[in-house]
Amino acid sequence: VQLQASGGGLVPAGGSLRLSCAASGRTFSSNAMGWFRQVPGKEREFVSRISSSGVGAYYADSVKGRFTISRDNAKNTVYLQMNSLKFEDTAVYYCAATTSSRYPPLKYDYWGQGTQLTVSS
């Protein structure tokens, strides 16, 4: 099972970017998926999660109103649309998936390799 995150890059403050995370090896259409981020020297922090159907979504306060999570179960892919980016959004972004049907999930079982977002001030 692999989660392949992509779409990171260098963006000016106020800009937008969309991250993608494609899963392979198994389908996660019945499972929640999420996004986390980490800055060097700090703990990984939760960004957003989405239910298996895509109806339920939850965001960290720091990104609420600016980020939107979505998924395409036919493509086994989850997305994170990031708007109004701020310097403090700079981090490595990781996607994650749980094998449990529970929502919200208690833990995530699979993690992507991370994609770097750098927001220039």
C-alpha positions as CSV (number, residue, x, y, z in Angstrom):
1,V,0.0,0.0,0.0
2,Q,1.3,3.4,-0.9
3,L,0.1,6.9,-0.5
4,Q,1.7,9.3,-3.0
5,A,1.4,12.9,-2.1
6,S,2.1,15.5,-4.8
7,G,1.5,19.1,-5.7
8,G,3.7,21.0,-3.2
9,G,5.9,23.9,-4.3
10,L,6.8,27.5,-3.8
11,V,3.9,29.9,-3.6
12,P,3.6,33.6,-2.7
13,A,1.6,34.6,0.3
14,G,-2.0,34.9,-0.6
15,G,-1.7,32.3,-3.3
16,S,-3.3,29.0,-3.8
17,L,-2.2,25.4,-4.4
18,R,-3.8,22.0,-4.5
19,L,-2.2,18.9,-3.0
20,S,-3.1,15.4,-4.2
21,C,-2.7,12.1,-2.5
22,A,-3.2,9.0,-4.6
23,A,-3.5,5.7,-2.9
24,S,-2.5,2.4,-4.5
25,G,-2.4,-1.2,-3.3
26,R,-5.9,-1.1,-1.7
27,T,-8.9,1.1,-1.9
28,F,-9.8,3.5,0.9
29,S,-13.3,4.3,-0.4
30,S,-14.7,3.0,2.9
31,N,-12.2,4.8,5.1
32,A,-11.4,8.3,6.3
33,M,-8.4,10.0,5.0
34,G,-6.5,13.1,6.3
35,W,-3.8,15.6,5.9
36,F,-1.2,16.6,8.4
37,R,1.8,18.9,8.3
38,Q,5.2,19.2,10.0
39,V,7.7,21.9,10.4
40,P,11.3,20.9,11.3
41,G,11.7,20.8,15.0
42,K,8.0,20.6,15.7
43,E,5.5,17.8,16.0
44,R,3.4,16.7,13.2
45,E,0.0,18.5,13.4
46,F,-3.4,17.7,12.1
47,V,-4.7,19.8,9.2
48,S,-7.9,18.2,8.0
49,R,-9.8,14.9,7.6
50,I,-12.6,13.6,5.4
51,S,-15.1,10.8,5.8
52,S,-15.3,7.9,3.4
53,S,-18.2,9.4,1.6
54,G,-16.7,12.9,1.5
55,V,-19.7,14.4,3.3
56,G,-17.9,14.8,6.6
57,A,-14.9,17.1,6.8
58,Y,-13.1,18.7,9.7
59,Y,-10.4,21.3,9.8
60,A,-7.8,22.6,12.2
61,D,-8.7,26.1,13.3
62,S,-5.6,27.4,11.7
63,V,-6.8,26.5,8.2
64,K,-10.6,26.7,8.6
65,G,-12.1,28.8,5.9
66,R,-8.9,28.7,3.7
67,F,-8.4,25.0,3.0
68,T,-10.8,22.5,1.6
69,I,-10.4,18.8,1.6
70,S,-12.1,16.5,-0.9
71,R,-11.8,13.1,-2.3
72,D,-12.5,11.1,-5.5
73,N,-13.1,7.5,-4.5
74,A,-13.1,6.4,-8.1
75,K,-9.5,7.6,-8.3
76,N,-8.7,6.6,-4.8
77,T,-7.4,10.1,-4.3
78,V,-7.8,12.8,-1.7
79,Y,-7.1,16.5,-2.3
80,L,-6.3,19.5,-0.2
81,Q,-7.2,22.9,-1.9
82,M,-5.3,25.6,-0.1
83,N,-6.2,29.2,-0.6
84,S,-5.1,32.5,1.0
85,L,-1.8,30.8,1.9
86,K,0.2,32.3,4.7
87,F,3.9,32.1,5.5
88,E,3.0,29.9,8.5
89,D,1.5,27.3,6.3
90,T,5.0,26.4,5.2
91,A,5.6,22.8,6.1
92,V,5.9,19.3,4.7
93,Y,2.4,18.0,4.1
94,Y,1.5,14.4,4.7
95,C,-1.6,12.5,3.7
96,A,-2.8,9.6,5.7
97,A,-5.4,6.9,5.6
98,T,-7.1,4.7,8.2
99,T,-8.2,1.1,7.7
100,S,-10.9,1.4,10.3
101,S,-14.5,2.3,9.3
102,R,-14.8,4.5,12.4
103,Y,-15.2,8.2,11.9
104,P,-13.5,10.2,13.1
105,P,-10.7,7.7,13.1
106,L,-8.7,7.0,16.2
107,K,-5.5,6.5,14.3
108,Y,-4.1,6.5,10.8
109,D,-2.4,3.4,9.5
110,Y,-0.8,4.5,6.3
111,W,1.1,7.7,5.6
112,G,2.4,9.3,2.4
113,Q,6.0,10.4,2.0
114,G,5.2,14.1,2.3
115,T,5.3,17.0,-0.1
116,Q,6.9,20.4,0.7
117,L,4.9,23.6,0.7
118,T,6.9,26.8,0.9
119,V,5.0,30.1,1.2
120,S,7.1,33.1,0.6
121,S,6.2,36.2,2.6
